[in-house]
PDB file of C-alpha atoms (C1' of nucleotides) in Angstrom:
ATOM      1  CA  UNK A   1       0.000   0.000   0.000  1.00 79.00           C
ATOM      2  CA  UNK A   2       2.763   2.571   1.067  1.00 84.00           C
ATOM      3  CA  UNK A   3       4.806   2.289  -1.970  1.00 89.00           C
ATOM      4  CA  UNK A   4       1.122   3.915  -3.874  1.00 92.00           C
ATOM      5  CA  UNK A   5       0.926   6.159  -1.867  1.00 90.00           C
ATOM      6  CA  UNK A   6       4.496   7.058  -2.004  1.00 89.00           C
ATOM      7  CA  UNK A   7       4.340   7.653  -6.052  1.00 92.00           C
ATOM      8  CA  UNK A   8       0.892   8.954  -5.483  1.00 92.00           C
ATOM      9  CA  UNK A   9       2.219  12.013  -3.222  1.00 89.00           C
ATOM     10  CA  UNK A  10       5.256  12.515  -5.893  1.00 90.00           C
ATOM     11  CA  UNK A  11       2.812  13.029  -8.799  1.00 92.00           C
ATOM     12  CA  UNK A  12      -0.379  14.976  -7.534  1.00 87.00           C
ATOM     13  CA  UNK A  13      -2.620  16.785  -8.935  1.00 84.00           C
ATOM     14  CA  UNK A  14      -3.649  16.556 -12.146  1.00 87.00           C
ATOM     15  CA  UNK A  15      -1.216  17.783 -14.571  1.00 93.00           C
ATOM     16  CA  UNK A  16       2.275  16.097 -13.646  1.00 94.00           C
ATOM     17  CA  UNK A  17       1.727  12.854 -15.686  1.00 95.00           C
ATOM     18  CA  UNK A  18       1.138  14.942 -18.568  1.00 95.00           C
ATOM     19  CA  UNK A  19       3.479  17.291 -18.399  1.00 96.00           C
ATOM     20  CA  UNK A  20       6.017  14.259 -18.527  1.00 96.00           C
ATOM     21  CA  UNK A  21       4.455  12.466 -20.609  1.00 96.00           C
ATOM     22  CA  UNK A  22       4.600  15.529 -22.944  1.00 96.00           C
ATOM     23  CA  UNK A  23       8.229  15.947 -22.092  1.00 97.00           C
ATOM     24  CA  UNK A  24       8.727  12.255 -23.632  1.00 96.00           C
ATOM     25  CA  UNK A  25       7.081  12.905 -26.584  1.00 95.00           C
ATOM     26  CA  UNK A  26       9.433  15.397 -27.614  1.00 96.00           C
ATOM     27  CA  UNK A  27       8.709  18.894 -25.830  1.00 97.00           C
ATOM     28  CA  UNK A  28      10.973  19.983 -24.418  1.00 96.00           C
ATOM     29  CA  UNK A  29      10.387  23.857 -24.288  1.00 96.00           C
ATOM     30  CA  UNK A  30       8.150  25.808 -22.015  1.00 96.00           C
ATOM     31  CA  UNK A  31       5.453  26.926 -25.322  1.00 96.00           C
ATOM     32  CA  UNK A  32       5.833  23.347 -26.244  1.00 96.00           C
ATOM     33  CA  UNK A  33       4.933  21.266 -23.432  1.00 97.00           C
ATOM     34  CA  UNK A  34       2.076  24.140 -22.853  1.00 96.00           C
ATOM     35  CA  UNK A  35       1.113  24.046 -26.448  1.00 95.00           C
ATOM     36  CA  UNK A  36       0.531  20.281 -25.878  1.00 95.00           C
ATOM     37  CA  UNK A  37      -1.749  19.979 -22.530  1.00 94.00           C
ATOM     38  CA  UNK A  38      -4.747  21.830 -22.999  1.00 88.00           C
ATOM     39  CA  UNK A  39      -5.784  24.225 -20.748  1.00 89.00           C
ATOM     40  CA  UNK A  40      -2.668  24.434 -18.487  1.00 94.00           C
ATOM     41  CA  UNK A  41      -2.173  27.983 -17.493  1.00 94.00           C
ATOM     42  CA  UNK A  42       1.671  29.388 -17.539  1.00 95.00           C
ATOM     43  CA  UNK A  43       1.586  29.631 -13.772  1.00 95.00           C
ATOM     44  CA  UNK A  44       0.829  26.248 -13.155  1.00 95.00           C
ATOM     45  CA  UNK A  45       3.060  24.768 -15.253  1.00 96.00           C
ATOM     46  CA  UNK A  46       5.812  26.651 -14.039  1.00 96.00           C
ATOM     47  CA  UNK A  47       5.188  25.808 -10.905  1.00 95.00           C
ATOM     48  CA  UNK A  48       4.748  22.042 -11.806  1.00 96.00           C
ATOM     49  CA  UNK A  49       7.626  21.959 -13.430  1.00 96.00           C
ATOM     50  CA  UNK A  50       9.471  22.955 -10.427  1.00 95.00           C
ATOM     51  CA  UNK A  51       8.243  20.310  -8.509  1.00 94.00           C
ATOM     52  CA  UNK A  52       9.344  17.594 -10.969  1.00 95.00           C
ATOM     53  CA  UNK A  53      12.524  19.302 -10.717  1.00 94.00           C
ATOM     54  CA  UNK A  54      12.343  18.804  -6.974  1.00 90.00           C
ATOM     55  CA  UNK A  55      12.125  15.591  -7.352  1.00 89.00           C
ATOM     56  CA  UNK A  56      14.277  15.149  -9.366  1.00 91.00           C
ATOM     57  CA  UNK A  57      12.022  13.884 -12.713  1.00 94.00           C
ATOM     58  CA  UNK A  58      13.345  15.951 -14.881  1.00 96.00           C
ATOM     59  CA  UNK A  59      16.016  18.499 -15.792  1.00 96.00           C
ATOM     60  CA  UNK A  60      16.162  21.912 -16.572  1.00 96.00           C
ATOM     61  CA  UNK A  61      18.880  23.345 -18.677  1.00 95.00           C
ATOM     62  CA  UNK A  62      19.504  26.849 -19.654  1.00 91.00           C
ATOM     63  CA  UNK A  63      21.618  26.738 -23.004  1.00 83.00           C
ATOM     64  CA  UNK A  64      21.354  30.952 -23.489  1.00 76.00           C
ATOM     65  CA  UNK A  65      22.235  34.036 -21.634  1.00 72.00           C
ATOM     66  CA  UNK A  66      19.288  35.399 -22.196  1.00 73.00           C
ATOM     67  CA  UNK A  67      16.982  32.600 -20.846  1.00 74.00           C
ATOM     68  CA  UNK A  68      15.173  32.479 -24.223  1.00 81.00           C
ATOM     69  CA  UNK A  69      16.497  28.437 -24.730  1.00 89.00           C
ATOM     70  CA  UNK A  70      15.617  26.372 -21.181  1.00 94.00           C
ATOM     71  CA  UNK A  71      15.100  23.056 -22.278  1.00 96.00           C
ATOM     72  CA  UNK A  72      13.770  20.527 -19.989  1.00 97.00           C
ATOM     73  CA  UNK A  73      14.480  16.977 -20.144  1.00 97.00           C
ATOM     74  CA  UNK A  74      13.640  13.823 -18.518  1.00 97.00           C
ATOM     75  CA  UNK A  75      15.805  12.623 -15.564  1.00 95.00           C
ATOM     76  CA  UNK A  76      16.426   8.074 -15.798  1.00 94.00           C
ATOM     77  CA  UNK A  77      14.460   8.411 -12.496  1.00 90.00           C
ATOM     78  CA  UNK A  78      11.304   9.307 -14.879  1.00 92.00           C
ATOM     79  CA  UNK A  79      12.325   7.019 -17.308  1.00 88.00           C
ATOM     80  CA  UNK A  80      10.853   4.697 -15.068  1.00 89.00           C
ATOM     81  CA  UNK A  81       7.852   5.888 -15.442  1.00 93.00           C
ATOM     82  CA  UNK A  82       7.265   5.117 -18.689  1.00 93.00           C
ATOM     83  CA  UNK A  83       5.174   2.003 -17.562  1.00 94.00           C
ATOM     84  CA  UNK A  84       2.659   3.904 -15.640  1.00 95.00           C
ATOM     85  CA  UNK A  85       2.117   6.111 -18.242  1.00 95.00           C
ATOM     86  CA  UNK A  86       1.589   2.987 -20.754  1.00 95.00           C
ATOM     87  CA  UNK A  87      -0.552   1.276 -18.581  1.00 95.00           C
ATOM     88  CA  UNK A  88      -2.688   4.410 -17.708  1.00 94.00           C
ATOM     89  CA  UNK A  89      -3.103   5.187 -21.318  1.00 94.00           C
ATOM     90  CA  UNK A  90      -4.378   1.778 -22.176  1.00 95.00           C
ATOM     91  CA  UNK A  91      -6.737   2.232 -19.440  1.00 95.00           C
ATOM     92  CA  UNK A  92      -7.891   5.694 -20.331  1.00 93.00           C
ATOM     93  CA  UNK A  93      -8.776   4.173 -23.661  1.00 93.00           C
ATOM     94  CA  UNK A  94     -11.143   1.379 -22.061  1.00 92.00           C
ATOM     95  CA  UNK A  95     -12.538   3.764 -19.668  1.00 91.00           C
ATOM     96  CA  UNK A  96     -13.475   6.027 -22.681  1.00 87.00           C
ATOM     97  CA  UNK A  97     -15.005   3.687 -24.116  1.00 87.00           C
ATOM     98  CA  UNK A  98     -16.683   2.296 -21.231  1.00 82.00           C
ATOM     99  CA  UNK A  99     -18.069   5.342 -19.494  1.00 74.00           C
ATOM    100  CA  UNK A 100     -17.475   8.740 -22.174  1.00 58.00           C
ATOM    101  CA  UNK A 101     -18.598   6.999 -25.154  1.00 56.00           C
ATOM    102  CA  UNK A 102     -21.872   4.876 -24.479  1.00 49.00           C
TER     103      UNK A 102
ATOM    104  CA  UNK B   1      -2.115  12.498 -25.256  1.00 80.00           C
ATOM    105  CA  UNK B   2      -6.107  12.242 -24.232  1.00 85.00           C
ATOM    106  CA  UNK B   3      -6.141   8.785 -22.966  1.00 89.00           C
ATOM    107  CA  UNK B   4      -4.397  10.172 -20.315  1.00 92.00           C
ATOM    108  CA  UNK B   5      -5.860  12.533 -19.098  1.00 90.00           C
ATOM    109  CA  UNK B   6      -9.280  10.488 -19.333  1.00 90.00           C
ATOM    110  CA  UNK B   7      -7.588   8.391 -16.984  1.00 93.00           C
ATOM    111  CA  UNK B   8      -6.510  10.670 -14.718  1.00 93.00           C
ATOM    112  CA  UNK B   9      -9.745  12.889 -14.525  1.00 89.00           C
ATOM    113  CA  UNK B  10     -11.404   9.731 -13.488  1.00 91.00           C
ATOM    114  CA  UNK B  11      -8.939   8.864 -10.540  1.00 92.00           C
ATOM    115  CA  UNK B  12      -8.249  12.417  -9.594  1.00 89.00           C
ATOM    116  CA  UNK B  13      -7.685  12.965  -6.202  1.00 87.00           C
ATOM    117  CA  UNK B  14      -5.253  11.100  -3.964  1.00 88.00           C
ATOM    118  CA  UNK B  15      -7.380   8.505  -2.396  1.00 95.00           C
ATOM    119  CA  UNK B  16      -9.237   6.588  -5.633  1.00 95.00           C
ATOM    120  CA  UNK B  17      -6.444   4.394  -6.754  1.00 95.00           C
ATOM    121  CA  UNK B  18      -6.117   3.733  -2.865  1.00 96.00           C
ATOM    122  CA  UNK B  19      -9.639   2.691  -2.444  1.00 97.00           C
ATOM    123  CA  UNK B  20      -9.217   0.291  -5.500  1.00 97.00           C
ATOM    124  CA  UNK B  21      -6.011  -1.136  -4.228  1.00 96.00           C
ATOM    125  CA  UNK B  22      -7.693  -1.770  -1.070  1.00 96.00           C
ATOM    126  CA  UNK B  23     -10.662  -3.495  -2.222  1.00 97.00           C
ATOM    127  CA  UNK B  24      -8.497  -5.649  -4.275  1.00 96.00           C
ATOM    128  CA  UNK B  25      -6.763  -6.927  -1.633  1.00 95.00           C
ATOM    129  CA  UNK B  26      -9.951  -7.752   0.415  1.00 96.00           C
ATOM    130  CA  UNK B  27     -11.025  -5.304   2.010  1.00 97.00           C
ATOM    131  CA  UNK B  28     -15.060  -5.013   1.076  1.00 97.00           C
ATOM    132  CA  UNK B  29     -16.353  -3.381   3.867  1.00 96.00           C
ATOM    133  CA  UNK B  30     -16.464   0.589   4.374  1.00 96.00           C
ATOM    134  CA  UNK B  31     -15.260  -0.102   7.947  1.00 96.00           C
ATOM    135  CA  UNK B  32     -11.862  -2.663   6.396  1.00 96.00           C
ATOM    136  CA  UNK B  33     -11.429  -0.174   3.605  1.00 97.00           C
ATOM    137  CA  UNK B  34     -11.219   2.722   6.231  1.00 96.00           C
ATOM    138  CA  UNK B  35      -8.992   0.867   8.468  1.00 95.00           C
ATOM    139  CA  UNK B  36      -6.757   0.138   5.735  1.00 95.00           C
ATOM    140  CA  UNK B  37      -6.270   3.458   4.059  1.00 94.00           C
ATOM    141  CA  UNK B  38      -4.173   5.773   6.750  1.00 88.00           C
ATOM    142  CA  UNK B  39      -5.507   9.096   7.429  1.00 90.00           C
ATOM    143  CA  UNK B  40      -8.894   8.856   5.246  1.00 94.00           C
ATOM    144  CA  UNK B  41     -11.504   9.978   6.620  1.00 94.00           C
ATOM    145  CA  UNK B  42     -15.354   8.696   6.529  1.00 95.00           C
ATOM    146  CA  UNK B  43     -16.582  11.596   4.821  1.00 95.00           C
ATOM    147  CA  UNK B  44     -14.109  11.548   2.360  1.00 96.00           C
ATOM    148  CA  UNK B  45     -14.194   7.775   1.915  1.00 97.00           C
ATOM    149  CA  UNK B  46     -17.664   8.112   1.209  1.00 96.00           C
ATOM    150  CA  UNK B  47     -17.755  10.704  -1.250  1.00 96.00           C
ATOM    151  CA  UNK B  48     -14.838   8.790  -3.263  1.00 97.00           C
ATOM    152  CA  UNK B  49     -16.574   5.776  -3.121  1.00 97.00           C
ATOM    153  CA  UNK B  50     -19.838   7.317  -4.888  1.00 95.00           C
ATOM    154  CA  UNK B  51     -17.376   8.683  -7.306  1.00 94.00           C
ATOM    155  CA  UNK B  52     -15.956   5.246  -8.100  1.00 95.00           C
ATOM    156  CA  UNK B  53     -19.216   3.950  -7.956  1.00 95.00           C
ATOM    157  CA  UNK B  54     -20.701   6.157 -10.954  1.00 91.00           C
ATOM    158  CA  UNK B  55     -17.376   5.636 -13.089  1.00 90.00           C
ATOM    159  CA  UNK B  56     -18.585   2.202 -12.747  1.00 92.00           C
ATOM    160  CA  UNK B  57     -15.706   1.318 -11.290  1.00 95.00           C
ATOM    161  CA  UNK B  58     -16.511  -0.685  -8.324  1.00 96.00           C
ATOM    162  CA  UNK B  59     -20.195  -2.196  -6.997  1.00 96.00           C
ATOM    163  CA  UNK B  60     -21.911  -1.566  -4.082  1.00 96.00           C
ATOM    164  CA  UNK B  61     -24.259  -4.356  -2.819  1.00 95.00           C
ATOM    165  CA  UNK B  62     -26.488  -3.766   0.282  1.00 90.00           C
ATOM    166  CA  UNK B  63     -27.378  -7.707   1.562  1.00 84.00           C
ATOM    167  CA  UNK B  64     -29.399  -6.534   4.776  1.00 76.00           C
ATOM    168  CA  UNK B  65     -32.263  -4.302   4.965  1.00 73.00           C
ATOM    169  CA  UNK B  66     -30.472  -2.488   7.975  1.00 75.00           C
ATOM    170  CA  UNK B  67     -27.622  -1.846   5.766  1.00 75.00           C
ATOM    171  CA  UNK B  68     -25.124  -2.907   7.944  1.00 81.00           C
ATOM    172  CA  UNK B  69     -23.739  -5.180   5.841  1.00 89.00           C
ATOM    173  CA  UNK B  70     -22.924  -3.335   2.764  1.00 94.00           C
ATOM    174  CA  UNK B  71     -19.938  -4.305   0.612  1.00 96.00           C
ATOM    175  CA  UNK B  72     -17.901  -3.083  -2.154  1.00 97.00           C
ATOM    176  CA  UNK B  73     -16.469  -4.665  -4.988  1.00 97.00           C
ATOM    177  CA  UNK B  74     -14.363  -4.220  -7.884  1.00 97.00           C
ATOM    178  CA  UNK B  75     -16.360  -3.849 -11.511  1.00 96.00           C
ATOM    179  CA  UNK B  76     -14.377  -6.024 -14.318  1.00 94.00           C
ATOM    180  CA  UNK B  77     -13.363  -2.411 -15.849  1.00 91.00           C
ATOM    181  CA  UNK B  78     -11.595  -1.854 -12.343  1.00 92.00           C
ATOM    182  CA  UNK B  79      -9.900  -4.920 -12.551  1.00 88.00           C
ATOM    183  CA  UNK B  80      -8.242  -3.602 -15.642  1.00 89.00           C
ATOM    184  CA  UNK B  81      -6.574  -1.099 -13.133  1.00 93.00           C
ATOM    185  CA  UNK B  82      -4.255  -3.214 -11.403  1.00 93.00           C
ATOM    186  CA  UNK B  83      -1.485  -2.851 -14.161  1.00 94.00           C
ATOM    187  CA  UNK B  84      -1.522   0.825 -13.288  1.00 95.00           C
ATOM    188  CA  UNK B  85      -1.419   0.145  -9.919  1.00 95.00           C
ATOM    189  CA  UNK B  86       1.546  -2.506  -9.971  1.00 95.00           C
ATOM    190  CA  UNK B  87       3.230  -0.151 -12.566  1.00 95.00           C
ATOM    191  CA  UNK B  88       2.732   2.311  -9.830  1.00 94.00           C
ATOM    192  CA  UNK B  89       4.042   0.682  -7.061  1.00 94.00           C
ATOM    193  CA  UNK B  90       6.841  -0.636  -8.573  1.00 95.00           C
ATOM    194  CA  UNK B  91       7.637   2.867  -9.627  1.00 94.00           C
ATOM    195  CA  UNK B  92       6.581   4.250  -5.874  1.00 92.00           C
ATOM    196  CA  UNK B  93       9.256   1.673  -4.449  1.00 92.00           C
ATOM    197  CA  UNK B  94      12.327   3.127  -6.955  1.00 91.00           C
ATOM    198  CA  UNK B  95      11.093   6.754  -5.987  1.00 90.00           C
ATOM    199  CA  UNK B  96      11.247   6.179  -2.537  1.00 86.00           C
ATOM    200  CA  UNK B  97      14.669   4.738  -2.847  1.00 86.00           C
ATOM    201  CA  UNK B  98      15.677   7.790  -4.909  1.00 81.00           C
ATOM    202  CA  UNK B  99      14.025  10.661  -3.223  1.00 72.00           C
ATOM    203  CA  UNK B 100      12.835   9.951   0.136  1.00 56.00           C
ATOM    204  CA  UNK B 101      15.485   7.974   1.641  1.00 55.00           C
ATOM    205  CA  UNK B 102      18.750   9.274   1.072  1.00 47.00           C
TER     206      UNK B 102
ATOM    207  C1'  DC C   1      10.384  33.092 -25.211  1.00 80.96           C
ATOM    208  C1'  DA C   2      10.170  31.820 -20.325  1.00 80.96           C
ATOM    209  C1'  DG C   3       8.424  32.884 -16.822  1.00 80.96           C
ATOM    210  C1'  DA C   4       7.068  36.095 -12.241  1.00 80.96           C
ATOM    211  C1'  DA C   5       3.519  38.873  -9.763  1.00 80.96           C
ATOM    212  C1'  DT C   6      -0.987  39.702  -8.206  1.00 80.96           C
ATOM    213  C1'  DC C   7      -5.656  38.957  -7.289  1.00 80.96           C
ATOM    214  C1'  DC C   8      -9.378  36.115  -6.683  1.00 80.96           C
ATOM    215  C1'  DT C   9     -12.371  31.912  -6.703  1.00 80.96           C
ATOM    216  C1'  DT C  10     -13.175  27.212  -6.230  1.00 80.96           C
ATOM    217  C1'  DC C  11     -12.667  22.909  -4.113  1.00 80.96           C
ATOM    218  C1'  DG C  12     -10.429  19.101  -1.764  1.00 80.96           C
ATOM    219  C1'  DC C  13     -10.183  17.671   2.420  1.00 80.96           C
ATOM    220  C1'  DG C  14      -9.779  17.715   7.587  1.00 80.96           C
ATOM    221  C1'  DA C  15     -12.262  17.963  12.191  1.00 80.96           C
ATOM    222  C1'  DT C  16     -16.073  17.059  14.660  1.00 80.96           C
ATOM    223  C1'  DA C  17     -20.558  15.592  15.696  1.00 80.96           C
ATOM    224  C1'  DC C  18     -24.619  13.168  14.637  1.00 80.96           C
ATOM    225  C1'  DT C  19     -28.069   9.359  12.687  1.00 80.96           C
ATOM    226  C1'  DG C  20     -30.701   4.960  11.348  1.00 80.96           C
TER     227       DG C  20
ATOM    228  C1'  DC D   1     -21.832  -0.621  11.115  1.00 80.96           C
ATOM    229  C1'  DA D   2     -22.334   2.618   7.382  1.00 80.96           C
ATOM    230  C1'  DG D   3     -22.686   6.442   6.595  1.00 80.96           C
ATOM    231  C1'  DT D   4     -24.617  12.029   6.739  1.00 80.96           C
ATOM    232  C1'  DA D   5     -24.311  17.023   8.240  1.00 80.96           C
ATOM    233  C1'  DT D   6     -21.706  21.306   9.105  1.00 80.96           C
ATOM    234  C1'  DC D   7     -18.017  24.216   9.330  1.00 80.96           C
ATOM    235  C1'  DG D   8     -13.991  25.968   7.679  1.00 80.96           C
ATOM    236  C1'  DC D   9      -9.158  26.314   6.136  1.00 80.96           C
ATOM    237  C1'  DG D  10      -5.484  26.076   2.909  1.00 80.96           C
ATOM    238  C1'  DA D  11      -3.996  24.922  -1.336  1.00 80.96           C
ATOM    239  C1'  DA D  12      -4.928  24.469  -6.307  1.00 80.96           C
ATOM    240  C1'  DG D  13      -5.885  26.694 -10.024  1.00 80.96           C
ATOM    241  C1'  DG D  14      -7.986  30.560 -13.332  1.00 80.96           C
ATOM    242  C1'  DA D  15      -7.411  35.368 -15.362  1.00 80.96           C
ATOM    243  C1'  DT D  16      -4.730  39.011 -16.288  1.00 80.96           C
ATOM    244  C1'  DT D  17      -0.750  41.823 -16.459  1.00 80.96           C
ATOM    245  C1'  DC D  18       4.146  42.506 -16.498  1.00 80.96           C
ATOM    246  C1'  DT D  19       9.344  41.637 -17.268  1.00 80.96           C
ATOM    247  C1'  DG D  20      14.257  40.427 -18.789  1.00 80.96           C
TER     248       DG D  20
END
DNA sequence: CAGAATCCTTCGCGATACTG
DNA sequence: CAGTATCGCGAAGGATTCTG
């Protein structure tokens, strides 16, 4: 049980699953990833991306004086990951099907 | 990208992926399901529970007209759940190695 | 572009007490 | 036992504006 709530606590809310699963699909700038989620505000994702940073899920790195190129990147530690994400997608798609569509 | 977020707008919240864990493990009863779940509360337990129940993810059955002896149970479509939740808690164990201890 | 600052509203959730 | 009722706080998140 602890070990769910563990990753539970680390990824709360409702956007930090996207954001790295964004992140792995090849965004890796701050327009991009909020390009990709819908209705993310820049606030919130700049403060969710801090937290991943926190913990260490991904990386941000500043390639230009003038700020203009901060990339961010996923940390091995998120890497990890990549199974929840696959198994929540394949569930998202059932429960579409089950509950959205009729 | 979508699937995703299906998923996660249907477990939001910290507790629902809890709940389901716990009822898969055998806990059916609101009581069991409390005890097992640190720190819930009834109120919340019971609101979460009428959540899950109208995702159609879990079943309640009342089997005495007292209701004393209502149970909860996982729906099929819940059952397809429990990769995300051992993909989960195999990732919660690594992050807990990683992060929390040092 | 990549955010920070501010203001404001909503909501998750806790605490506590009560009911059939 | 299996919940419901109230109260209330703090945090999450939206809208908008501003900056280097």
């Amino acid at each position: 049980m602890m070990p769910i709530q563990d990753a539970l606590e680390a990824l709360n809310g409702k956007w930090k699953l996207l954001i790295i699963s964004s992140i792995s699909l090849g965004n890796n700038r701050f327009k991009e990833i909020e390009r990709s989620i819908p209705k993310i505000s820049s606030k919130v994702l700049a403060k969710e991306l801090k937290d991943l940073e926190n913990n260490k899920l991904i990386k941000r790195t500043i390639s230009d004086y003038s700020s203009v190129l901060t990339e961010y990147t996923l940390q091995p530690h998120a890497e990890t990951l990549k199974d929840v994400l696959i198994a929540l997608r394949d569930w998202g798609k059932l429960h579409r099907k089950a509950i959205i569509d009729k």
